Coordinates of C-alpha atoms in Angstrom, one line a residue:
M181 CA 0.0 0.0 0.0
P182 CA 1.2 3.6 -0.7
G183 CA 0.5 4.6 3.0
P184 CA -1.2 3.7 6.2
P185 CA -4.5 1.9 5.5
L186 CA -6.6 4.0 7.8
Q187 CA -5.3 7.2 6.4
I188 CA -5.9 6.0 2.8
F189 CA -9.5 4.9 3.8
F190 CA -10.5 8.3 5.1
S191 CA -8.8 10.1 2.2
N192 CA -10.8 7.9 -0.2
L193 CA -14.0 8.5 1.8
G194 CA -13.6 12.2 1.5
K195 CA -12.8 12.1 -2.2
A196 CA -15.8 9.8 -2.8
L197 CA -18.2 12.1 -1.0
A198 CA -16.9 15.1 -2.8
M199 CA -17.2 13.6 -6.2
F200 CA -20.9 14.8 -6.7
A201 CA -19.9 18.4 -6.9
W202 CA -16.1 18.3 -7.4
D203 CA -14.2 15.5 -9.1
N204 CA -15.5 12.1 -10.2
G205 CA -12.1 10.6 -10.9
N206 CA -9.9 10.1 -13.9
I207 CA -11.4 7.1 -15.7
W208 CA -12.4 8.2 -19.2
V209 CA -14.2 5.0 -20.1
H210 CA -17.4 5.9 -18.2
S211 CA -17.0 9.5 -17.2
L212 CA -15.5 12.9 -18.1
P213 CA -12.3 13.0 -15.9
G214 CA -12.0 15.8 -13.5
R215 CA -15.5 17.1 -13.5
P216 CA -18.4 16.6 -10.9
A217 CA -20.4 13.4 -11.1
L218 CA -23.6 15.5 -11.1
G219 CA -24.7 18.5 -13.1
F220 CA -24.9 21.7 -11.1
T221 CA -28.7 21.5 -10.8
A222 CA -28.6 18.0 -9.4
A223 CA -25.5 18.7 -7.3
A224 CA -27.2 21.7 -5.7
L225 CA -30.3 19.8 -4.9
F226 CA -28.3 16.8 -3.6
H227 CA -26.5 18.9 -1.0
L228 CA -29.6 20.8 -0.1
G229 CA -31.5 17.5 0.3
A230 CA -28.7 16.0 2.5
V231 CA -28.8 19.0 4.8
L232 CA -32.7 18.8 5.0
L233 CA -32.6 15.1 5.8
L234 CA -29.9 15.6 8.5
V235 CA -31.9 18.5 10.1
R236 CA -35.1 16.5 10.0
Y237 CA -33.4 13.5 11.6
L238 CA -32.1 15.7 14.4
R239 CA -35.5 17.1 15.0
R240 CA -37.7 14.0 14.6
R241 CA -35.2 11.1 15.1
Q242 CA -36.7 9.1 12.2
W243 CA -34.3 6.3 11.4
E244 CA -35.3 6.3 7.7
D245 CA -33.7 9.8 7.2
L246 CA -30.4 8.6 8.7
F247 CA -30.6 5.3 6.8
V248 CA -30.8 7.1 3.5
L249 CA -27.8 9.3 4.3
L250 CA -25.6 6.5 5.5
S251 CA -26.5 4.2 2.6
I252 CA -24.7 6.5 0.3
P253 CA -21.1 6.0 1.6
L254 CA -22.0 2.4 2.4
L255 CA -22.9 1.7 -1.3
M256 CA -19.8 3.6 -2.4
M257 CA -17.5 1.2 -0.5
P258 CA -16.3 -0.7 -3.6
S259 CA -14.6 2.5 -4.7
I260 CA -13.6 3.7 -1.2
L261 CA -12.0 0.4 -0.3
S262 CA -9.5 0.7 -3.2
L263 CA -6.7 1.0 -0.6
A264 CA -3.9 -0.5 -2.7
F265 CA -4.7 1.8 -5.7
P266 CA -6.2 5.0 -4.2
A267 CA -5.8 6.7 -7.6
E268 CA -8.7 4.6 -8.8
N269 CA -11.0 6.3 -6.3
P270 CA -13.5 7.8 -6.9
S271 CA -14.9 5.6 -9.7
L272 CA -18.3 6.1 -11.2
N273 CA -18.9 2.4 -12.0
R274 CA -17.8 1.2 -8.5
T275 CA -20.0 3.8 -6.8
G276 CA -23.0 3.0 -9.0
G277 CA -24.9 1.4 -6.2
A278 CA -25.3 4.8 -4.5
L279 CA -27.2 6.2 -7.5
I280 CA -30.6 5.3 -6.0
P281 CA -30.2 7.0 -2.6
V282 CA -28.4 10.0 -4.2
F283 CA -31.3 10.7 -6.4
L284 CA -33.7 10.1 -3.6
V285 CA -32.0 12.9 -1.8
V286 CA -32.3 15.1 -4.9
G287 CA -36.0 14.3 -5.0
F288 CA -36.5 15.2 -1.4
A289 CA -34.8 18.6 -2.0
L290 CA -36.9 19.3 -5.1
E291 CA -40.1 18.3 -3.3
G292 CA -39.3 20.5 -0.4
L293 CA -38.4 23.4 -2.6
L294 CA -41.6 23.2 -4.6
N295 CA -43.8 22.6 -1.6
T296 CA -42.3 25.7 0.1
L297 CA -42.9 27.9 -3.0
E298 CA -46.5 26.6 -3.3
G299 CA -47.2 27.2 0.4
R300 CA -45.9 30.7 0.5
L301 CA -48.3 31.9 -2.3
S302 CA -51.9 31.5 -3.1
P303 CA -53.0 28.0 -4.1
K304 CA -53.4 29.0 -7.8
A305 CA -50.3 31.1 -8.1
G306 CA -48.2 28.8 -5.9
R307 CA -49.0 25.8 -8.1
R308 CA -48.1 27.7 -11.3
V309 CA -44.8 29.0 -9.8
A310 CA -43.9 25.5 -8.5
L311 CA -44.6 24.0 -11.9
G312 CA -42.6 26.7 -13.6
V313 CA -39.6 26.3 -11.3
A314 CA -39.7 22.5 -11.7
A315 CA -39.8 22.8 -15.5
L316 CA -37.0 25.3 -15.5
L317 CA -34.8 23.1 -13.3
L318 CA -35.5 20.0 -15.3
G319 CA -34.9 21.8 -18.6
V320 CA -31.6 23.2 -17.5
S321 CA -30.5 19.8 -16.2
A322 CA -31.6 18.1 -19.4
L323 CA -29.7 20.5 -21.6
Q324 CA -26.5 20.3 -19.5
N325 CA -26.6 16.5 -19.4
Y326 CA -27.3 16.3 -23.1
A327 CA -24.2 18.3 -23.9
L328 CA -22.1 16.3 -21.4
V329 CA -23.2 12.9 -22.7
F330 CA -23.7 13.4 -26.4
V331 CA -21.1 16.0 -27.1
E332 CA -18.3 16.1 -24.6
Y333 CA -18.3 12.5 -23.5
N334 CA -18.9 11.3 -27.0
N335 CA -15.9 13.2 -28.3
L336 CA -13.7 12.1 -25.5
Y337 CA -14.6 8.5 -25.9
R338 CA -14.1 8.5 -29.7
Q339 CA -10.7 10.1 -29.2
S340 CA -9.6 7.8 -26.3
S341 CA -10.9 4.4 -27.6
W342 CA -9.7 2.5 -30.7
N343 CA -12.1 2.2 -33.7
T344 CA -12.7 -1.5 -33.6
S345 CA -16.1 -0.9 -35.1
E346 CA -14.6 0.4 -38.3
M347 CA -12.0 -2.4 -38.4
G348 CA -14.8 -4.9 -37.9
A349 CA -16.8 -3.4 -40.7
V350 CA -13.8 -3.8 -43.1
V351 CA -13.4 -7.5 -42.1
R352 CA -17.2 -8.0 -42.5
G353 CA -17.0 -6.5 -46.0
F354 CA -14.1 -8.9 -46.8
I355 CA -16.2 -11.8 -45.7
E356 CA -19.3 -10.6 -47.6
S357 CA -17.3 -10.3 -50.8
G358 CA -16.4 -14.0 -50.6
G359 CA -13.4 -14.0 -48.3
N360 CA -12.9 -16.8 -45.8
P361 CA -13.4 -15.5 -42.2
E362 CA -10.3 -17.4 -41.2
N363 CA -8.2 -15.5 -43.7
A364 CA -8.7 -12.1 -42.0
W365 CA -6.3 -11.0 -39.3
T366 CA -5.3 -8.0 -37.2
V367 CA -1.5 -7.8 -36.8
A368 CA -0.9 -7.4 -33.1
Y369 CA 0.9 -4.3 -31.9
P370 CA 1.5 -3.2 -28.3
Y371 CA -1.2 -0.9 -26.8
W372 CA -3.3 -1.0 -30.0
V373 CA -6.8 -2.5 -30.5
D374 CA -8.3 -5.4 -28.6
T375 CA -8.4 -7.9 -31.5
R376 CA -11.3 -9.8 -30.0
L377 CA -13.5 -6.7 -30.5
V378 CA -12.6 -6.6 -34.2
G379 CA -14.0 -10.1 -34.5
I380 CA -17.1 -9.2 -32.6
N381 CA -17.8 -6.1 -34.7
A382 CA -17.2 -8.3 -37.8
G383 CA -19.9 -10.7 -36.7
L384 CA -17.5 -13.3 -35.5
P385 CA -18.0 -13.3 -31.7
F386 CA -15.9 -16.3 -31.1
R387 CA -12.9 -15.5 -33.2
D388 CA -9.8 -13.5 -32.1
T389 CA -8.3 -12.0 -35.2
Q390 CA -4.9 -11.5 -33.6
I391 CA -1.7 -12.6 -35.4
W392 CA 1.8 -11.7 -34.5
P393 CA 4.4 -10.8 -37.2
E394 CA 6.3 -13.9 -36.6
Q395 CA 3.2 -16.0 -37.3
I396 CA 2.5 -14.5 -40.7
E397 CA 4.7 -17.0 -42.5
G398 CA 2.5 -19.8 -41.2
T399 CA -0.5 -18.4 -43.2
R400 CA 1.0 -19.2 -46.6
P401 CA -0.5 -22.7 -46.9
L402 CA -4.0 -21.2 -46.5
Q403 CA -6.0 -20.9 -49.7
G404 CA -7.9 -17.9 -50.9
N405 CA -7.6 -14.2 -50.6
K406 CA -6.1 -12.8 -47.3
L407 CA -6.6 -9.6 -45.4
F408 CA -4.4 -8.1 -42.8
L409 CA -5.1 -5.0 -40.7
V410 CA -2.0 -3.2 -39.6
K411 CA -1.2 -0.2 -37.4
P412 CA 0.6 2.5 -39.4
D413 CA 3.4 2.6 -36.7
D414 CA 4.0 -1.2 -37.0
V415 CA 7.1 -1.1 -39.2
D416 CA 8.0 -4.7 -38.4
G417 CA 4.6 -6.0 -39.3
Q418 CA 4.6 -4.2 -42.6
E419 CA 8.1 -5.4 -43.6
T420 CA 7.1 -9.0 -42.6
L421 CA 4.0 -8.9 -44.8
E422 CA 5.9 -7.6 -47.8
Q423 CA 8.5 -10.3 -47.4
V424 CA 6.0 -13.1 -47.0
Y425 CA 3.5 -11.8 -49.6
P426 CA 5.3 -9.5 -52.1
E427 CA 2.2 -9.6 -54.3
G428 CA 0.1 -7.9 -51.7
V429 CA -1.5 -4.5 -52.1
W430 CA -1.5 -1.7 -49.4
Q431 CA -4.5 0.5 -48.7
H432 CA -4.7 3.4 -46.2
Y433 CA -8.1 3.4 -44.4
V434 CA -9.0 7.0 -43.3
S435 CA -11.0 6.8 -40.1
A436 CA -13.8 9.1 -39.2
V437 CA -11.8 10.0 -36.0
E438 CA -8.5 11.8 -36.5
G439 CA -5.5 9.8 -35.5
K440 CA -7.3 6.4 -35.8
D441 CA -6.3 5.5 -39.4
F442 CA -5.1 1.9 -40.1
L443 CA -3.6 0.0 -43.0
L444 CA -5.1 -2.8 -45.1
Y445 CA -2.9 -5.4 -46.7
W446 CA -4.8 -7.4 -49.2
V447 CA -3.2 -10.6 -50.6
P448 CA -4.9 -12.0 -53.7
A449 CA -5.3 -15.8 -54.0
H450 CA -2.3 -17.4 -55.7
P451 CA -3.2 -19.4 -58.8
A452 CA -1.6 -22.4 -57.2
D453 CA -4.0 -22.0 -54.3
A454 CA -7.0 -22.7 -56.5
P455 CA -8.1 -26.3 -56.3
T456 CA -7.4 -28.3 -59.4
P457 CA -10.7 -29.5 -60.9
P458 CA -10.9 -33.3 -61.3
P459 CA -10.3 -34.5 -64.9
A460 CA -13.5 -34.9 -66.9
E461 CA -14.5 -38.5 -67.5
E462 CA -14.1 -39.6 -71.0
E463 CA -17.5 -40.3 -72.6
N464 CA -17.7 -43.5 -74.6
F465 CA -19.6 -42.7 -77.7
P466 CA -20.8 -45.7 -79.8
P467 CA -18.7 -46.1 -83.0
Y468 CA -20.1 -44.5 -86.1
P469 CA -21.7 -47.1 -88.3
T470 CA -19.8 -47.9 -91.4
P471 CA -21.7 -46.6 -94.4
T472 CA -22.8 -49.2 -96.9
V473 CA -22.3 -48.5 -100.5
P474 CA -25.2 -49.8 -102.6
P475 CA -24.1 -52.1 -105.5
E476 CA -24.0 -50.6 -108.9
P477 CA -26.8 -51.6 -111.1

C-alpha cells in the first residue's frame, strides 16, 4: 500500500463524498475525468437535500432519514476500499450502487423546494410557480446532461478508444465479398486494439483476429484471398507482410476520427491455391456405323 490503510481509507472516503460536486475521478471509459459526477442543478439539490434530511433526523429522530444518508457512503465502498490503488477512487462504476439514494435525496430537496414555493403563495399562483420552477430546473439539467453525454463524453470516448467498429466493418466487407473468415487478421501491436473486439464487430463473436508478425509466415499454406489490418506505426509487421507476400496491395483506411487510421494489406489468392478440378471423365460414344455403298446396277 502507498501509505497507512486507515489514512488512505478516510482520504478515499472524503474524495468519494466530494465527487458529486467536485471530481468524479480520472477514468475516461465511463466519465469525463476531473468534473463533478452530477450536473450543477442535481448537485445543488443533492447537497440541499442532504442538509434537509440531517436536520429532519435531528428534530424527529426518524431512522429512515439517517438510513438514506448512511446508505450513500456504504454503497460507495467498492470504490472507497481501493486502498492498494487509491488513484482509482472515486470511480463512477464502483459507486453506481449509490445512485438510488443519491437521487432520492435530490428528489427530497426538489419536493421540499416546490412545496415551500407553493405554500408561500396563493394556491393557484403557488401551483403555477412551482410547476414553472420544476420545468426550469428539469430543462436546464436536461440541456446540460445532453451536452455532457452526447457532445463532450462522445468526443472524449471516440478520441480515447480505438475504432474496432470500423475495423470490424472492413473485415465484414471482406467476408461478404467472398473471403474466408479465417483469412482475415489483425496484426498485433503493443497498446493497440483489442483484436477480440474486431472479430465481434465483424460478426465473429468467437474469433480472435490477432496474429503476431512472426506468425504471418504460417498463413502461406492457406488458400484464398487474405486480409491483414496493420497499425501505421508497426514497421516490423509491414516489412514482414511484404517479405512473405510481395504480391500484396496496401490501402490506407481513413478513419472518421482523427488519428485512428489503419492500413489494409490485401493478398490475392495465388493461382496455385485454387483447387485443381478433377479430370473430366471420357465419354464412350458408340462407334459410327460404317456406311454401306449400294451395289452398282
